[in-house]
């Protein structure tokens, strides 16, 4: 990933396609692999509150409250994205971030010391890969590396909740 590679890896939700969220060329590869319009923003994973704060100008207090009470993985969309690949930031300047607590993706983020793109392992418009066996051969062939962790797992996984928080305090639930 340090050289711009793209990986497939298990996350705290479904399997994800990932790369260095600060590398615009790597992010462009992810859009190409997914056959996704680059006007549709991607989610990033981080390992901690402190890391999240490095990529947003101002994290509203309500964001911490939501993350504290969330009972499932929750992605927050925040205004004022900074220090990220420009093609990862939405047109309105926002970014979708999630603090992962799942052991493998957390350790991956911690060791990489940067946010990781985390978009579902599927071609745009197709179902997300809940488990390794759900990933198409096309995706397996398109990435630079496939992580070994949790390949044997067969259990239900669902995408995260997504909540958009505006600087003015407006809260919008995008996905429950």
XYZ file of N, CA, C and O in Angstrom:
704
model
N 0.828 -1.197 0.000
C 0.000 0.000 0.000
C 0.868 1.253 0.000
O 0.450 2.266 -0.537
N 2.042 1.151 0.594
C 2.935 2.311 0.609
C 3.370 2.708 -0.794
O 3.705 3.860 -1.028
N 3.343 1.754 -1.741
C 3.688 2.059 -3.133
C 2.443 2.232 -4.002
O 2.533 2.177 -5.232
N 1.277 2.415 -3.389
C 0.055 2.657 -4.152
C -0.730 1.415 -4.499
O -1.635 1.464 -5.342
N -0.433 0.299 -3.855
C -1.158 -0.940 -4.125
C -2.560 -0.946 -3.552
O -2.895 -0.185 -2.644
N -3.381 -1.837 -4.113
C -4.775 -2.004 -3.696
C -4.941 -3.418 -3.140
O -4.436 -4.381 -3.715
N -5.651 -3.531 -2.021
C -5.833 -4.820 -1.345
C -7.312 -5.158 -1.185
O -8.176 -4.284 -1.256
N -7.566 -6.427 -0.938
C -8.867 -6.905 -0.469
C -8.646 -7.356 0.967
O -7.681 -8.080 1.250
N -9.523 -6.923 1.871
C -9.314 -7.258 3.278
C -10.632 -7.289 4.045
O -11.593 -6.610 3.686
N -10.679 -8.096 5.127
C -11.879 -8.131 5.959
C -11.908 -6.896 6.858
O -10.871 -6.455 7.345
N -13.093 -6.352 7.041
C -13.244 -5.175 7.894
C -14.201 -5.485 9.037
O -14.604 -6.631 9.223
N -14.596 -4.458 9.752
C -15.564 -4.611 10.837
C -16.982 -4.813 10.299
O -17.911 -5.029 11.056
N -17.134 -4.741 8.978
C -18.441 -4.986 8.343
C -18.239 -6.069 7.281
O -18.011 -7.205 7.604
N -18.289 -5.709 6.010
C -18.102 -6.641 4.903
C -16.640 -6.618 4.447
O -15.850 -5.815 4.937
N -16.264 -7.482 3.507
C -14.928 -7.415 2.930
C -14.794 -6.123 2.153
O -15.765 -5.642 1.548
N -13.589 -5.549 2.172
C -13.385 -4.261 1.542
C -12.259 -4.253 0.533
O -11.344 -5.078 0.579
N -12.349 -3.304 -0.384
C -11.245 -2.965 -1.265
C -10.583 -1.772 -0.598
O -11.264 -0.801 -0.250
N -9.273 -1.829 -0.430
C -8.605 -0.764 0.301
C -7.320 -0.300 -0.346
O -6.727 -0.994 -1.170
N -6.925 0.895 0.073
C -5.657 1.482 -0.360
C -5.349 2.651 0.573
O -6.162 3.000 1.434
N -4.204 3.244 0.365
C -3.791 4.436 1.102
C -4.741 5.582 0.742
O -4.798 6.008 -0.410
N -5.458 6.079 1.718
C -6.446 7.141 1.485
C -5.809 8.502 1.212
O -6.507 9.456 0.893
N -4.479 8.573 1.303
C -3.795 9.837 0.992
C -3.159 9.810 -0.396
O -2.564 10.791 -0.821
N -3.283 8.703 -1.106
C -2.644 8.519 -2.409
C -3.704 8.574 -3.515
O -4.469 7.625 -3.702
N -3.732 9.675 -4.268
C -4.751 9.880 -5.303
C -4.692 8.811 -6.398
O -5.738 8.386 -6.904
N -3.501 8.359 -6.771
C -3.395 7.328 -7.814
C -3.979 6.001 -7.330
O -4.657 5.306 -8.088
N -3.734 5.645 -6.083
C -4.292 4.417 -5.518
C -5.813 4.515 -5.439
O -6.527 3.560 -5.769
N -6.323 5.671 -5.023
C -7.773 5.874 -4.951
C -8.384 5.739 -6.348
O -9.434 5.111 -6.525
N -7.730 6.280 -7.364
C -8.218 6.172 -8.749
C -8.288 4.704 -9.181
O -9.225 4.297 -9.885
N -7.314 3.892 -8.744
C -7.334 2.459 -9.063
C -8.570 1.786 -8.459
O -9.190 0.937 -9.088
N -8.895 2.172 -7.223
C -10.068 1.580 -6.562
C -11.336 1.916 -7.350
O -12.160 1.037 -7.606
N -11.496 3.153 -7.758
C -12.665 3.533 -8.562
C -12.721 2.717 -9.851
O -13.780 2.245 -10.259
N -11.574 2.532 -10.483
C -11.519 1.780 -11.745
C -11.884 0.311 -11.510
O -12.662 -0.272 -12.263
N -11.325 -0.294 -10.463
C -11.611 -1.697 -10.149
C -13.098 -1.888 -9.878
O -13.707 -2.846 -10.346
N -13.700 -0.967 -9.130
C -15.125 -1.077 -8.792
C -16.047 -0.677 -9.937
O -17.254 -0.897 -9.866
N -15.464 -0.053 -10.977
C -16.267 0.499 -12.082
C -17.294 1.486 -11.512
O -18.464 1.476 -11.851
N -16.795 2.328 -10.644
C -17.649 3.274 -9.913
C -17.329 4.694 -10.333
O -16.156 5.059 -10.490
N -18.349 5.500 -10.492
C -18.189 6.906 -10.830
C -17.448 7.590 -9.686
O -17.828 7.454 -8.521
N -16.392 8.327 -10.012
C -15.600 8.941 -8.941
C -16.286 10.124 -8.276
O -15.740 10.720 -7.359
N -17.516 10.430 -8.693
C -18.281 11.456 -7.968
C -18.952 10.849 -6.738
O -19.458 11.563 -5.879
N -18.960 9.507 -6.632
C -19.522 8.826 -5.468
C -18.396 8.601 -4.462
O -17.445 7.884 -4.738
N -18.525 9.194 -3.306
C -17.467 9.152 -2.297
C -17.259 7.743 -1.743
O -18.144 6.896 -1.818
N -16.073 7.514 -1.204
C -15.715 6.250 -0.576
C -15.506 6.465 0.927
O -15.195 7.563 1.364
N -15.641 5.399 1.682
C -15.432 5.428 3.126
C -13.960 5.164 3.438
O -13.291 4.431 2.721
N -13.484 5.736 4.539
C -12.129 5.467 5.038
C -12.213 4.896 6.441
O -13.067 5.298 7.229
N -11.310 3.972 6.734
C -11.178 3.423 8.082
C -9.966 4.027 8.765
O -8.924 4.237 8.129
N -10.100 4.274 10.050
C -8.994 4.698 10.897
C -9.013 3.843 12.156
O -10.009 3.193 12.455
N -7.909 3.888 12.896
C -7.792 3.041 14.077
C -8.127 3.729 15.394
O -8.226 3.059 16.410
N -8.293 5.051 15.375
C -8.481 5.732 16.665
C -9.132 7.101 16.495
O -9.145 7.663 15.398
N -9.601 7.620 17.628
C -10.152 8.986 17.659
C -9.098 9.989 17.185
O -9.388 10.897 16.409
N -7.874 9.822 17.666
C -6.805 10.765 17.327
C -6.528 10.775 15.833
O -6.340 11.829 15.226
N -6.524 9.603 15.213
C -6.259 9.538 13.773
C -7.416 10.186 13.002
O -7.197 10.911 12.044
N -8.633 9.952 13.429
C -9.790 10.565 12.766
C -9.638 12.090 12.749
O -9.878 12.737 11.726
N -9.198 12.653 13.857
C -9.079 14.110 13.974
C -8.022 14.706 13.050
O -8.053 15.894 12.761
N -7.098 13.893 12.548
C -6.063 14.392 11.631
C -6.588 14.641 10.225
O -5.887 15.241 9.404
N -7.800 14.148 9.931
C -8.299 14.209 8.561
C -9.584 15.026 8.410
O -10.192 15.032 7.350
N -9.941 15.720 9.482
C -11.120 16.595 9.465
C -10.776 17.859 10.250
O -10.176 17.775 11.319
N -11.157 19.016 9.703
C -10.824 20.285 10.375
C -11.426 20.384 11.770
O -10.785 20.830 12.700
N -12.693 19.970 11.898
C -13.377 20.106 13.176
C -14.357 18.947 13.337
O -15.259 18.783 12.513
N -14.167 18.158 14.375
C -15.090 17.062 14.656
C -16.102 17.572 15.683
O -15.728 17.875 16.822
N -17.376 17.693 15.292
C -18.369 18.190 16.252
C -18.546 17.224 17.427
O -18.395 16.012 17.266
N -18.863 17.771 18.573
C -19.037 16.945 19.776
C -20.077 15.854 19.585
O -19.942 14.759 20.128
N -21.118 16.132 18.796
C -22.172 15.141 18.583
C -21.607 13.891 17.897
O -22.107 12.793 18.102
N -20.535 14.032 17.111
C -19.919 12.870 16.469
C -19.407 11.892 17.522
O -19.623 10.678 17.413
N -18.737 12.419 18.541
C -18.213 11.550 19.608
C -19.362 10.896 20.372
O -19.270 9.716 20.751
N -20.442 11.653 20.601
C -21.608 11.099 21.290
C -22.199 9.935 20.491
O -22.515 8.878 21.059
N -22.341 10.126 19.182
C -22.901 9.074 18.324
C -22.003 7.850 18.340
O -22.483 6.718 18.484
N -20.709 8.050 18.203
C -19.786 6.913 18.193
C -19.773 6.178 19.533
O -19.644 4.953 19.572
N -19.945 6.915 20.636
C -19.968 6.286 21.966
C -21.188 5.393 22.164
O -21.101 4.370 22.840
N -22.340 5.787 21.606
C -23.563 5.016 21.838
C -23.884 4.023 20.731
O -24.786 3.211 20.871
N -23.132 4.058 19.628
C -23.398 3.165 18.498
C -23.232 1.709 18.919
O -22.279 1.350 19.594
N -24.185 0.879 18.512
C -24.136 -0.541 18.839
C -23.630 -1.382 17.678
O -23.466 -2.586 17.815
N -23.397 -0.757 16.532
C -22.830 -1.457 15.380
C -21.846 -0.514 14.694
O -21.833 0.681 15.001
N -21.007 -1.014 13.805
C -20.068 -0.118 13.119
C -20.797 1.064 12.475
O -21.798 0.870 11.775
N -20.305 2.250 12.768
C -20.966 3.475 12.306
C -19.964 4.388 11.616
O -18.936 4.732 12.179
N -20.308 4.742 10.387
C -19.504 5.661 9.586
C -20.109 7.045 9.740
O -21.330 7.205 9.655
N -19.258 8.037 9.971
C -19.749 9.409 10.057
C -19.169 10.217 8.894
O -17.999 10.077 8.550
N -20.027 10.988 8.292
C -19.611 11.880 7.212
C -19.467 13.260 7.821
O -20.413 13.794 8.400
N -18.257 13.804 7.703
C -17.948 15.082 8.331
C -17.467 16.086 7.297
O -16.790 15.732 6.330
N -17.791 17.352 7.513
C -17.327 18.437 6.664
C -15.853 18.727 6.954
O -15.337 18.384 8.017
N -15.211 19.382 6.015
C -13.860 19.883 6.248
C -12.769 18.846 6.166
O -11.828 18.856 6.962
N -12.850 17.936 5.195
C -11.808 16.916 5.024
C -10.471 17.569 4.695
O -10.403 18.523 3.924
N -9.401 17.053 5.313
C -8.039 17.552 5.061
C -7.068 16.378 4.996
O -7.358 15.287 5.509
N -5.916 16.602 4.383
C -4.805 15.641 4.369
C -5.152 14.307 3.714
O -4.551 13.283 4.048
N -6.115 14.310 2.801
C -6.524 13.094 2.097
C -6.386 13.310 0.596
O -6.297 14.447 0.128
N -6.402 12.221 -0.163
C -6.360 12.322 -1.617
C -7.542 13.165 -2.092
O -8.679 12.931 -1.654
N -7.322 14.150 -2.951
C -8.418 15.019 -3.409
C -9.573 14.257 -4.059
O -10.731 14.640 -3.893
N -9.285 13.161 -4.764
C -10.347 12.400 -5.421
C -11.123 11.504 -4.460
O -12.021 10.781 -4.867
N -10.800 11.580 -3.194
C -11.525 10.838 -2.159
C -12.542 11.735 -1.454
O -13.516 11.257 -0.890
N -12.303 13.016 -1.517
C -13.144 13.993 -0.816
C -14.366 14.324 -1.684
O -14.226 14.583 -2.877
N -15.546 14.317 -1.080
C -16.776 14.633 -1.806
C -16.766 16.084 -2.291
O -16.009 16.915 -1.772
N -17.603 16.364 -3.273
C -17.667 17.714 -3.840
C -17.936 18.785 -2.789
O -17.475 19.910 -2.920
N -18.680 18.430 -1.739
C -19.000 19.416 -0.697
C -17.889 19.524 0.357
O -18.045 20.205 1.369
N -16.765 18.834 0.145
C -15.639 18.908 1.076
C -15.718 17.950 2.247
O -14.910 18.013 3.167
N -16.676 17.033 2.206
C -16.844 16.091 3.319
C -16.115 14.778 3.047
O -15.709 14.481 1.931
N -15.967 14.009 4.113
C -15.351 12.689 4.032
C -16.084 11.740 4.982
O -16.539 12.153 6.046
N -16.198 10.485 4.568
C -16.832 9.454 5.385
C -15.735 8.666 6.103
O -14.858 8.089 5.460
N -15.773 8.656 7.429
C -14.762 7.985 8.247
C -15.408 7.044 9.253
O -16.488 7.334 9.778
N -14.714 5.928 9.517
C -15.189 5.000 10.541
C -13.990 4.534 11.345
O -12.944 4.196 10.780
N -14.146 4.524 12.647
C -13.108 3.983 13.530
C -13.396 2.494 13.678
O -14.431 2.111 14.209
N -12.485 1.666 13.173
C -12.701 0.223 13.233
C -12.169 -0.347 14.542
O -11.092 0.041 14.999
N -12.947 -1.242 15.111
C -12.532 -1.916 16.340
C -12.287 -3.407 16.091
O -11.787 -4.107 16.959
N -12.637 -3.885 14.908
C -12.418 -5.279 14.532
C -10.906 -5.527 14.531
O -10.147 -4.707 14.018
N -10.443 -6.619 15.143
C -9.000 -6.800 15.348
C -8.120 -6.671 14.095
O -7.107 -5.977 14.130
N -8.462 -7.341 12.995
C -7.572 -7.311 11.836
C -7.511 -5.931 11.195
O -6.422 -5.381 10.982
N -8.662 -5.353 10.872
C -8.649 -4.044 10.197
C -8.103 -2.956 11.126
O -7.439 -2.021 10.664
N -8.338 -3.076 12.422
C -7.786 -2.112 13.372
C -6.255 -2.176 13.355
O -5.578 -1.149 13.271
N -5.710 -3.392 13.428
C -4.255 -3.559 13.424
C -3.651 -3.084 12.103
O -2.592 -2.454 12.084
N -4.332 -3.353 10.992
C -3.864 -2.902 9.685
C -3.792 -1.370 9.646
O -2.782 -0.799 9.231
N -4.843 -0.709 10.100
C -4.847 0.757 10.143
C -3.770 1.290 11.084
O -3.075 2.252 10.762
N -3.631 0.652 12.240
C -2.635 1.082 13.218
C -1.224 0.968 12.644
O -0.428 1.900 12.736
N -0.928 -0.153 12.030
C 0.424 -0.354 11.487
C 0.700 0.534 10.281
O 1.832 0.960 10.083
N -0.328 0.811 9.478
C -0.129 1.646 8.300
C 0.009 3.125 8.681
O 0.625 3.904 7.975
N -0.584 3.507 9.801
C -0.474 4.867 10.341
C -1.149 5.932 9.467
O -0.808 7.112 9.548
N -2.065 5.510 8.623
C -2.846 6.416 7.774
C -4.239 5.809 7.611
O -4.413 4.610 7.838
N -5.185 6.602 7.152
C -6.499 6.025 6.883
C -6.446 5.121 5.654
O -5.647 5.341 4.734
N -7.287 4.106 5.658
C -7.403 3.187 4.529
C -8.761 3.374 3.866
O -9.778 3.477 4.556
N -8.766 3.391 2.549
C -10.043 3.343 1.847
C -10.697 2.023 2.222
O -10.028 0.997 2.356
N -11.998 2.054 2.416
C -12.745 0.840 2.728
C -14.072 0.898 1.999
O -15.060 1.411 2.516
N -14.074 0.391 0.785
C -15.309 0.314 0.014
C -15.624 -1.159 -0.190
O -14.710 -1.991 -0.262
N -16.878 -1.503 -0.228
C -17.262 -2.910 -0.301
C -16.623 -3.615 -1.495
O -16.460 -3.036 -2.570
N -16.264 -4.871 -1.276
C -15.586 -5.674 -2.298
C -16.618 -6.199 -3.295
O -17.094 -7.328 -3.192
N -16.953 -5.343 -4.229
C -17.889 -5.696 -5.284
C -17.745 -4.689 -6.426
O -17.206 -3.601 -6.234
N -18.237 -5.084 -7.592
C -18.351 -4.145 -8.699
C -19.550 -3.262 -8.363
O -20.550 -3.742 -7.832
N -19.452 -1.985 -8.640
C -20.521 -1.042 -8.302
C -21.880 -1.553 -8.793
O -22.021 -1.977 -9.936
N -22.855 -1.556 -7.890
C -24.200 -2.002 -8.222
C -24.466 -3.460 -7.888
O -25.618 -3.889 -7.857
N -23.420 -4.245 -7.638
C -23.588 -5.645 -7.267
C -23.595 -5.777 -5.745
O -23.163 -4.861 -5.037
N -24.053 -6.913 -5.209
C -24.080 -7.082 -3.748
C -22.675 -7.042 -3.142
O -21.717 -7.518 -3.750
N -22.581 -6.502 -1.935
C -21.313 -6.454 -1.207
C -20.905 -7.864 -0.798
O -21.755 -8.713 -0.526
N -19.605 -8.122 -0.738
C -19.076 -9.423 -0.333
C -19.024 -9.500 1.192
O -18.136 -8.927 1.816
N -19.969 -10.205 1.781
C -19.997 -10.336 3.237
C -18.829 -11.203 3.718
O -18.257 -10.944 4.767
N -18.480 -12.218 2.936
C -17.401 -13.141 3.274
C -16.472 -13.299 2.075
O -16.834 -12.955 0.944
N -15.300 -13.841 2.323
C -14.299 -14.001 1.267
C -14.862 -14.749 0.059
O -14.626 -14.371 -1.089
N -15.607 -15.822 0.306
C -16.147 -16.634 -0.794
C -17.147 -15.881 -1.667
O -17.511 -16.361 -2.739
N -17.605 -14.732 -1.226
C -18.553 -13.918 -2.007
C -17.843 -12.996 -3.005
O -18.499 -12.341 -3.814
N -16.523 -12.915 -2.935
C -15.767 -11.995 -3.789
C -15.608 -12.613 -5.181
O -15.198 -13.767 -5.315
N -15.906 -11.835 -6.212
C -15.810 -12.327 -7.591
C -14.349 -12.532 -7.999
O -13.450 -11.856 -7.494
N -14.145 -13.442 -8.926
C -12.802 -13.694 -9.448
C -12.258 -12.437 -10.119
O -11.068 -12.145 -10.053
N -13.132 -11.661 -10.736
C -12.722 -10.409 -11.380
C -12.041 -9.472 -10.379
O -10.989 -8.896 -10.674
N -12.605 -9.353 -9.182
C -11.993 -8.505 -8.148
C -10.704 -9.124 -7.614
O -9.719 -8.418 -7.408
N -10.720 -10.418 -7.379
C -9.518 -11.088 -6.873
C -8.344 -10.875 -7.825
O -7.208 -10.669 -7.389
N -8.617 -10.898 -9.134
C -7.570 -10.712 -10.142
C -7.146 -9.253 -10.289
O -6.045 -8.971 -10.758
N -8.011 -8.317 -9.903
C -7.758 -6.894 -10.154
C -6.894 -6.224 -9.087
O -6.263 -5.210 -9.363
N -6.862 -6.772 -7.880
C -6.116 -6.129 -6.796
C -4.679 -6.637 -6.732
O -4.329 -7.643 -7.343
N -3.864 -5.934 -5.966
C -2.458 -6.296 -5.825
C -2.208 -7.343 -4.744
O -1.209 -8.058 -4.793
N -3.113 -7.428 -3.758
C -2.908 -8.357 -2.653
C -4.248 -8.682 -2.008
O -5.108 -7.804 -1.888
N -4.404 -9.941 -1.597
C -5.604 -10.380 -0.877
C -5.155 -10.865 0.495
O -4.321 -11.773 0.601
N -5.678 -10.256 1.546
C -5.313 -10.643 2.912
C -5.827 -12.049 3.237
O -6.867 -12.470 2.729
N -5.093 -12.763 4.094
C -5.451 -14.136 4.458
C -6.435 -14.209 5.620
O -7.139 -15.189 5.765
N -6.463 -13.198 6.449
C -7.304 -13.212 7.645
C -8.782 -13.423 7.296
O -9.298 -12.834 6.355
N -9.429 -14.287 8.049
C -10.874 -14.522 8.003
C -11.373 -15.073 6.664
O -12.552 -14.973 6.361
N -10.531 -15.694 5.875
C -10.985 -16.261 4.595
C -11.955 -17.421 4.788
O -12.799 -17.669 3.933
N -11.818 -18.175 5.888
C -12.667 -19.352 6.118
C -14.015 -19.001 6.751
O -14.874 -19.855 6.885
N -14.167 -17.764 7.137
C -15.375 -17.336 7.846
C -16.610 -17.394 6.932
O -16.545 -17.018 5.771
N -17.720 -17.874 7.525
C -19.007 -17.897 6.818
C -20.082 -17.454 7.797
O -20.691 -18.268 8.464
N -20.265 -16.164 7.908
C -21.312 -15.662 8.792
C -21.845 -14.350 8.243
O -21.189 -13.702 7.417
N -23.014 -13.966 8.679
C -23.593 -12.736 8.129
C -22.821 -11.490 8.556
O -22.391 -11.387 9.706
N -22.617 -10.606 7.613
C -22.009 -9.307 7.870
C -22.836 -8.281 7.111
O -23.310 -8.561 6.011
N -22.980 -7.123 7.686
C -23.752 -6.075 7.016
C -22.933 -4.792 6.972
O -22.046 -4.581 7.798
N -23.221 -3.937 5.988
C -22.522 -2.653 5.913
C -22.790 -1.806 7.164
O -23.731 -2.067 7.926
N -21.970 -0.805 7.358
C -22.106 0.071 8.528
C -23.308 0.993 8.410
O -23.828 1.220 7.315
N -23.706 1.527 9.540
C -24.633 2.661 9.534
C -23.848 3.857 9.007
O -22.630 3.926 9.205
N -24.527 4.780 8.334
C -23.861 5.992 7.864
C -24.677 7.194 8.324
O -25.880 7.274 8.058
N -24.008 8.109 9.028
C -24.651 9.313 9.547
C -23.864 10.524 9.083
O -22.643 10.581 9.269
N -24.558 11.474 8.473
C -23.906 12.705 8.012
C -24.121 13.794 9.057
O -25.243 14.038 9.491
N -23.015 14.436 9.460
C -23.072 15.497 10.459
C -22.561 16.787 9.830
O -21.411 16.851 9.411
N -23.402 17.784 9.770
C -22.985 19.079 9.226
C -22.422 19.932 10.361
O -22.752 19.748 11.531
N -21.563 20.869 9.999
C -20.964 21.742 11.013
C -22.009 22.546 11.771
O -21.798 22.924 12.915
N -23.165 22.795 11.136
C -24.223 23.567 11.799
C -25.057 22.715 12.765
O -26.020 23.190 13.354
N -24.687 21.424 12.920
C -25.392 20.557 13.854
C -26.449 19.676 13.222
O -27.016 18.811 13.880
N -26.723 19.867 11.932
C -27.722 19.044 11.250
C -27.227 17.597 11.164
O -26.076 17.344 10.807
N -28.115 16.644 11.505
C -27.791 15.231 11.490
C -28.709 14.534 10.481
O -29.928 14.695 10.555
N -28.135 13.767 9.557
C -28.919 13.035 8.576
C -28.480 11.579 8.600
O -27.288 11.279 8.477
N -29.439 10.668 8.765
C -29.138 9.233 8.724
C -29.218 8.804 7.261
O -30.269 8.866 6.642
N -28.075 8.382 6.709
C -27.990 7.954 5.317
C -28.341 6.471 5.193
O -29.064 6.070 4.303
N -27.806 5.661 6.117
C -28.097 4.215 6.121
C -28.136 3.749 7.556
O -27.222 4.017 8.333
N -29.228 3.054 7.938
C -29.368 2.560 9.315
C -28.515 1.347 9.556
O -28.209 0.570 8.756
